[in-house]
CSV table of C-alpha atoms in Angstrom, one decimal:
chain,number,residue,atom,x,y,z
A,1,MET,CA,12.2,-6.7,27.3
A,2,LYS,CA,9.5,-5.7,29.8
A,3,PRO,CA,8.7,-2.0,29.5
A,4,ASP,CA,8.9,-0.2,32.8
A,5,THR,CA,5.4,0.9,33.2
A,6,GLY,CA,5.2,0.8,37.0
A,7,ASN,CA,1.8,-0.4,38.2
A,8,GLY,CA,0.0,-1.3,35.0
A,9,GLU,CA,-3.5,-0.9,36.4
A,10,ASP,CA,-2.9,2.8,37.3
A,11,SER,CA,-0.6,3.8,34.5
A,12,ALA,CA,-1.4,6.9,32.4
A,13,ALA,CA,-1.5,4.7,29.3
A,14,VAL,CA,-4.4,2.6,30.7
A,15,ARG,CA,-6.3,5.7,31.8
A,16,VAL,CA,-5.9,7.6,28.5
A,17,VAL,CA,-6.8,4.8,26.1
A,18,ASP,CA,-10.4,5.1,24.8
A,19,PHE,CA,-11.9,1.6,24.9
A,20,GLU,CA,-15.4,2.8,24.3
A,21,LYS,CA,-15.4,3.5,20.5
A,22,LEU,CA,-15.4,-0.1,19.7
A,23,GLY,CA,-17.4,-1.4,22.6
A,24,GLY,CA,-14.7,-2.1,25.1
A,25,MET,CA,-11.8,-2.8,22.7
A,26,VAL,CA,-9.1,-1.1,20.7
A,27,PRO,CA,-7.3,-2.4,17.6
A,28,VAL,CA,-3.7,-3.2,18.2
A,29,ILE,CA,-1.0,-3.4,15.5
A,30,ALA,CA,1.9,-5.8,16.2
A,31,GLN,CA,5.0,-4.7,14.4
A,32,ASP,CA,8.4,-6.4,14.3
A,33,HIS,CA,10.7,-4.1,16.4
A,34,GLU,CA,13.7,-4.7,14.2
A,35,THR,CA,12.4,-5.0,10.6
A,36,GLY,CA,9.3,-2.8,10.9
A,37,GLU,CA,7.2,-5.5,9.3
A,38,VAL,CA,3.5,-5.3,10.3
A,39,LEU,CA,2.8,-8.8,11.7
A,40,MET,CA,-0.9,-8.7,12.6
A,41,VAL,CA,-3.8,-6.7,13.9
A,42,ALA,CA,-5.9,-7.9,16.8
A,43,TYR,CA,-7.8,-6.3,19.7
A,44,MET,CA,-7.3,-5.6,23.4
A,45,ASN,CA,-9.8,-4.8,26.1
A,46,ARG,CA,-8.6,-3.0,29.2
A,47,GLU,CA,-7.7,-6.2,31.0
A,48,ALA,CA,-5.6,-7.5,28.1
A,49,PHE,CA,-3.8,-4.2,27.9
A,50,GLU,CA,-3.0,-4.2,31.6
A,51,GLU,CA,-1.7,-7.8,31.4
A,52,THR,CA,0.4,-6.9,28.4
A,53,LEU,CA,2.0,-3.9,30.3
A,54,ARG,CA,2.5,-6.0,33.4
A,55,THR,CA,4.0,-9.1,31.8
A,56,GLY,CA,5.9,-7.7,28.8
A,57,ARG,CA,4.2,-10.3,26.6
A,58,VAL,CA,1.3,-9.4,24.3
A,59,CYS,CA,-2.1,-10.5,25.5
A,60,TYR,CA,-5.1,-9.8,23.1
A,61,PHE,CA,-8.8,-10.1,23.6
A,62,SER,CA,-10.3,-12.7,21.3
A,63,ARG,CA,-13.6,-11.5,19.8
A,64,SER,CA,-14.6,-15.0,18.6
A,65,ARG,CA,-13.9,-16.7,22.0
A,66,ASN,CA,-14.8,-13.6,24.1
A,67,SER,CA,-11.8,-14.1,26.3
A,68,LEU,CA,-8.2,-13.1,26.9
A,69,TRP,CA,-5.9,-14.5,24.2
A,70,ARG,CA,-2.4,-14.9,25.4
A,71,LYS,CA,-0.7,-14.9,22.0
A,72,GLY,CA,1.5,-18.0,21.6
A,73,GLU,CA,0.2,-19.8,24.6
A,74,GLU,CA,-0.6,-22.8,22.4
A,75,SER,CA,2.0,-22.5,19.6
A,76,GLY,CA,4.8,-21.1,21.7
A,77,ASN,CA,5.0,-18.1,19.3
A,78,VAL,CA,4.7,-15.5,22.0
A,79,GLN,CA,5.3,-11.8,21.3
A,80,GLU,CA,7.8,-10.0,23.6
A,81,VAL,CA,7.0,-6.3,24.0
A,82,HIS,CA,9.7,-3.9,23.0
A,83,GLY,CA,7.6,-0.7,23.0
A,84,VAL,CA,3.9,0.3,23.3
A,85,TYR,CA,2.6,3.4,21.4
A,86,VAL,CA,-0.7,5.2,21.6
A,87,ASP,CA,-2.1,7.2,18.7
A,88,CYS,CA,-3.3,10.8,18.7
A,89,ASP,CA,-7.0,9.8,19.3
A,90,ALA,CA,-5.9,7.2,21.9
A,91,ASP,CA,-8.1,4.6,20.2
A,92,THR,CA,-5.4,2.5,18.6
A,93,LEU,CA,-2.3,0.9,20.0
A,94,LEU,CA,1.0,0.0,18.2
A,95,VAL,CA,3.1,-2.7,19.9
A,96,LYS,CA,6.6,-3.3,18.7
A,97,VAL,CA,7.5,-6.9,19.4
A,98,ARG,CA,10.0,-9.7,19.0
A,99,GLN,CA,8.0,-12.5,17.5
A,100,ILE,CA,9.2,-15.8,18.9
A,101,GLY,CA,9.1,-18.7,16.4
A,102,GLY,CA,9.3,-16.3,13.5
A,103,ALA,CA,5.7,-16.4,12.5
A,104,ALA,CA,2.7,-14.4,13.9
A,105,CYS,CA,0.0,-15.8,11.6
A,106,HIS,CA,-1.9,-19.0,12.5
A,107,GLU,CA,-1.6,-19.9,8.8
A,108,GLY,CA,2.2,-20.2,9.2
A,109,TYR,CA,3.3,-17.0,7.7
A,110,ARG,CA,5.5,-14.4,9.3
A,111,SER,CA,2.9,-11.8,8.8
A,112,CYS,CA,-0.9,-12.1,8.5
A,113,PHE,CA,-0.7,-9.7,5.6
A,114,PHE,CA,0.7,-12.3,3.2
A,115,ARG,CA,-1.7,-11.5,0.4
A,116,ARG,CA,-1.4,-8.5,-1.9
A,117,VAL,CA,-4.1,-7.1,-4.1
A,118,ALA,CA,-3.1,-7.7,-7.7
A,119,GLU,CA,-5.0,-7.4,-10.9
A,120,ASP,CA,-8.4,-8.8,-10.1
A,121,ASP,CA,-6.9,-11.2,-7.7
A,122,LEU,CA,-5.1,-11.7,-4.3
A,123,GLN,CA,-1.5,-12.9,-4.7
A,124,VAL,CA,0.3,-14.7,-1.9
A,125,VAL,CA,3.6,-12.7,-1.5
A,126,ALA,CA,5.2,-14.6,1.4
A,127,LYS,CA,6.5,-18.1,2.2
A,128,ARG,CA,5.2,-20.2,5.1
A,129,VAL,CA,7.5,-20.3,8.1
A,130,PHE,CA,5.8,-23.4,9.5
A,131,ASP,CA,3.0,-25.8,8.5
A,132,PRO,CA,-0.1,-25.0,10.6
A,133,ALA,CA,-0.9,-28.8,10.7
A,134,ASP,CA,2.3,-29.4,12.6
A,135,VAL,CA,1.8,-26.7,15.2
A,136,TYR,CA,-2.0,-27.0,15.8
A,137,ALA,CA,-2.2,-30.7,15.3
A,138,SER,CA,-3.7,-31.3,18.7
A,139,LYS,CA,-6.7,-29.2,17.9
A,140,GLY,CA,-8.0,-32.0,15.6
B,1,MET,CA,1.6,4.5,-8.2
B,2,LYS,CA,-1.8,3.3,-9.0
B,3,PRO,CA,-2.0,-0.5,-8.4
B,4,ASP,CA,-3.4,-2.3,-11.4
B,5,THR,CA,-6.6,-3.8,-10.0
B,6,GLY,CA,-8.7,-3.8,-13.1
B,7,ASN,CA,-12.3,-2.9,-12.3
B,8,GLY,CA,-12.1,-2.0,-8.6
B,9,GLU,CA,-15.8,-2.8,-8.0
B,10,ASP,CA,-15.5,-6.4,-9.1
B,11,SER,CA,-12.0,-7.2,-7.9
B,12,ALA,CA,-11.3,-10.3,-5.8
B,13,ALA,CA,-10.1,-8.0,-3.1
B,14,VAL,CA,-13.4,-6.2,-2.7
B,15,ARG,CA,-15.3,-9.4,-2.8
B,16,VAL,CA,-13.1,-11.2,-0.2
B,17,VAL,CA,-12.9,-8.4,2.4
B,18,ASP,CA,-15.2,-9.0,5.4
B,19,PHE,CA,-16.8,-5.6,6.2
B,20,GLU,CA,-19.4,-7.1,8.5
B,21,LYS,CA,-17.4,-7.8,11.7
B,22,LEU,CA,-17.3,-4.1,12.5
B,23,GLY,CA,-20.6,-3.0,11.0
B,24,GLY,CA,-19.6,-2.2,7.5
B,25,MET,CA,-16.0,-1.2,8.1
B,26,VAL,CA,-12.5,-2.6,8.3
B,27,PRO,CA,-9.5,-1.1,10.1
B,28,VAL,CA,-6.7,0.0,7.7
B,29,ILE,CA,-3.1,0.5,8.6
B,30,ALA,CA,-1.2,3.0,6.5
B,31,GLN,CA,2.5,2.2,6.5
B,32,ASP,CA,5.3,4.2,4.8
B,33,HIS,CA,6.3,2.1,1.9
B,34,GLU,CA,10.0,3.0,2.2
B,35,THR,CA,10.8,3.2,5.9
B,36,GLY,CA,8.1,0.8,7.2
B,37,GLU,CA,6.9,3.3,9.8
B,38,VAL,CA,3.3,2.9,10.8
B,39,LEU,CA,1.7,6.2,10.0
B,40,MET,CA,-1.9,5.8,11.2
B,41,VAL,CA,-4.9,3.5,11.5
B,42,ALA,CA,-8.3,4.5,10.2
B,43,TYR,CA,-11.3,2.7,8.6
B,44,MET,CA,-12.7,2.0,5.2
B,45,ASN,CA,-16.1,0.9,4.2
B,46,ARG,CA,-16.6,-0.9,0.8
B,47,GLU,CA,-17.1,2.4,-1.1
B,48,ALA,CA,-13.9,3.9,0.4
B,49,PHE,CA,-12.0,0.7,-0.5
B,50,GLU,CA,-13.2,0.7,-4.0
B,51,GLU,CA,-12.3,4.4,-4.4
B,52,THR,CA,-8.8,3.7,-3.0
B,53,LEU,CA,-8.2,0.9,-5.5
B,54,ARG,CA,-9.6,2.9,-8.4
B,55,THR,CA,-7.8,6.2,-7.8
B,56,GLY,CA,-4.5,5.0,-6.2
B,57,ARG,CA,-5.0,7.5,-3.4
B,58,VAL,CA,-6.1,6.5,0.0
B,59,CYS,CA,-9.8,7.2,0.9
B,60,TYR,CA,-11.0,6.3,4.3
B,61,PHE,CA,-14.4,6.3,5.9
B,62,SER,CA,-14.7,8.9,8.8
B,63,ARG,CA,-16.6,7.4,11.7
B,64,SER,CA,-17.2,10.8,13.3
B,65,ARG,CA,-18.5,12.5,10.1
B,66,ASN,CA,-20.1,9.3,8.7
B,67,SER,CA,-18.8,10.0,5.2
B,68,LEU,CA,-15.9,9.3,2.9
B,69,TRP,CA,-12.7,10.9,4.0
B,70,ARG,CA,-10.3,11.6,1.1
B,71,LYS,CA,-7.1,11.8,3.2
B,72,GLY,CA,-5.3,15.1,2.5
B,73,GLU,CA,-8.2,16.7,0.6
B,74,GLU,CA,-7.9,19.7,3.0
B,75,SER,CA,-4.3,19.6,4.0
B,76,GLY,CA,-2.8,18.4,0.7
B,77,ASN,CA,-1.1,15.6,2.6
B,78,VAL,CA,-2.6,12.8,0.4
B,79,GLN,CA,-1.4,9.2,0.6
B,80,GLU,CA,-0.3,7.6,-2.7
B,81,VAL,CA,-0.9,3.8,-2.7
B,82,HIS,CA,2.1,1.6,-3.3
B,83,GLY,CA,0.5,-1.7,-2.3
B,84,VAL,CA,-2.6,-3.1,-0.6
B,85,TYR,CA,-2.5,-6.2,1.5
B,86,VAL,CA,-5.3,-8.2,3.1
B,87,ASP,CA,-4.8,-10.2,6.3
B,88,CYS,CA,-5.6,-13.9,6.8
B,89,ASP,CA,-9.1,-13.3,8.2
B,90,ALA,CA,-9.7,-10.7,5.5
B,91,ASP,CA,-11.0,-8.3,8.1
B,92,THR,CA,-8.0,-5.8,8.1
B,93,LEU,CA,-6.1,-4.0,5.4
B,94,LEU,CA,-2.5,-2.8,5.2
B,95,VAL,CA,-1.8,0.0,2.7
B,96,LYS,CA,1.8,0.8,1.9
B,97,VAL,CA,1.8,4.5,1.0
B,98,ARG,CA,3.9,7.5,0.1
B,99,GLN,CA,2.8,10.2,2.5
B,100,ILE,CA,2.8,13.6,0.7
B,101,GLY,CA,3.8,16.5,2.9
B,102,GLY,CA,5.7,14.2,5.3
B,103,ALA,CA,3.1,14.0,8.0
B,104,ALA,CA,0.0,11.8,8.3
B,105,CYS,CA,-1.2,13.0,11.7
B,106,HIS,CA,-3.5,16.0,12.0
B,107,GLU,CA,-1.5,17.0,15.0
B,108,GLY,CA,1.5,17.6,12.7
B,109,TYR,CA,3.5,14.5,13.4
B,110,ARG,CA,4.7,12.1,10.8
B,111,SER,CA,3.0,9.2,12.5
B,112,CYS,CA,-0.1,9.3,14.7
B,113,PHE,CA,1.8,7.0,17.1
B,114,PHE,CA,4.1,9.7,18.5
B,115,ARG,CA,3.5,8.8,22.1
B,116,ARG,CA,5.2,5.9,23.8
B,117,VAL,CA,4.1,4.3,27.1
B,118,ALA,CA,6.8,5.0,29.7
B,119,GLU,CA,6.9,4.7,33.4
B,120,ASP,CA,3.4,5.8,34.5
B,121,ASP,CA,3.3,8.3,31.7
B,122,LEU,CA,3.0,8.8,27.9
B,123,GLN,CA,6.2,10.3,26.4
B,124,VAL,CA,6.2,12.2,23.1
B,125,VAL,CA,8.9,10.5,21.0
B,126,ALA,CA,8.6,12.5,17.7
B,127,LYS,CA,9.0,16.0,16.5
B,128,ARG,CA,6.3,17.9,14.7
B,129,VAL,CA,6.6,18.2,10.9
B,130,PHE,CA,4.1,21.0,10.7
B,131,ASP,CA,2.1,23.2,13.0
B,132,PRO,CA,-1.5,22.2,12.8
B,133,ALA,CA,-2.6,25.8,13.3
B,134,ASP,CA,-1.0,26.7,9.9
B,135,VAL,CA,-2.5,23.8,8.0
B,136,TYR,CA,-6.0,23.8,9.4
B,137,ALA,CA,-6.2,27.5,10.0
B,138,SER,CA,-9.3,27.9,7.8
B,139,LYS,CA,-11.3,25.6,10.1
B,140,GLY,CA,-11.4,28.4,12.6
């Protein structure tokens, strides 16, 4: 579902969000709109935020590649936007999404938070939805 | 509930978390352990993370005050830790909590994400649990 945000570039949301605290970016939580599971955290700059509002598909800003990251462009596991929320300080976004393909994590898990802190260890508490080698095979 | 993490300072979790990407901090999502509601996002440095693991109460690092921020120390609305999760890149934490007092946000809302992006506007989609003037009155 594409949220009705009118003209993304001029929306109140884009104007109000504080991109300066982290040097032009804000952290973004992607949460499953049905189950409430937290799927991942990534970043958006203003351009990524505008594209997300305009297209109804989540577009992040990749810090490592220093460019827009249209989530799922390669794997097909896009995130459809069901709602965008701004926090009290307007320096963090929460995006409720439908995760196509069932997995948000590049390691093949539904959520990137698949490891839980246990006694002096990290314990994997989820099962893989896909094998990363199959999905990203072309990357060599 | 205090998670059994043995000696917090030496735990695998503390060793594996990458505090360097954001200059000594990581973003932390606090999520209601029962409802799945995302309550807030704040930051931890290594010391705050160790204290959180050791005490079973969430301790953040305040960027504005440049010091440890024992959530709820003033308002009484502490966050009891029910589980700590580390993401695939080990640069973000998810903490499942029980929010004492019912509200995580200093503006009196259960969640800091009480505003939703609507057509050319931000719409308040939650009701206040408390009046900030009552809780923080002593701050003058």
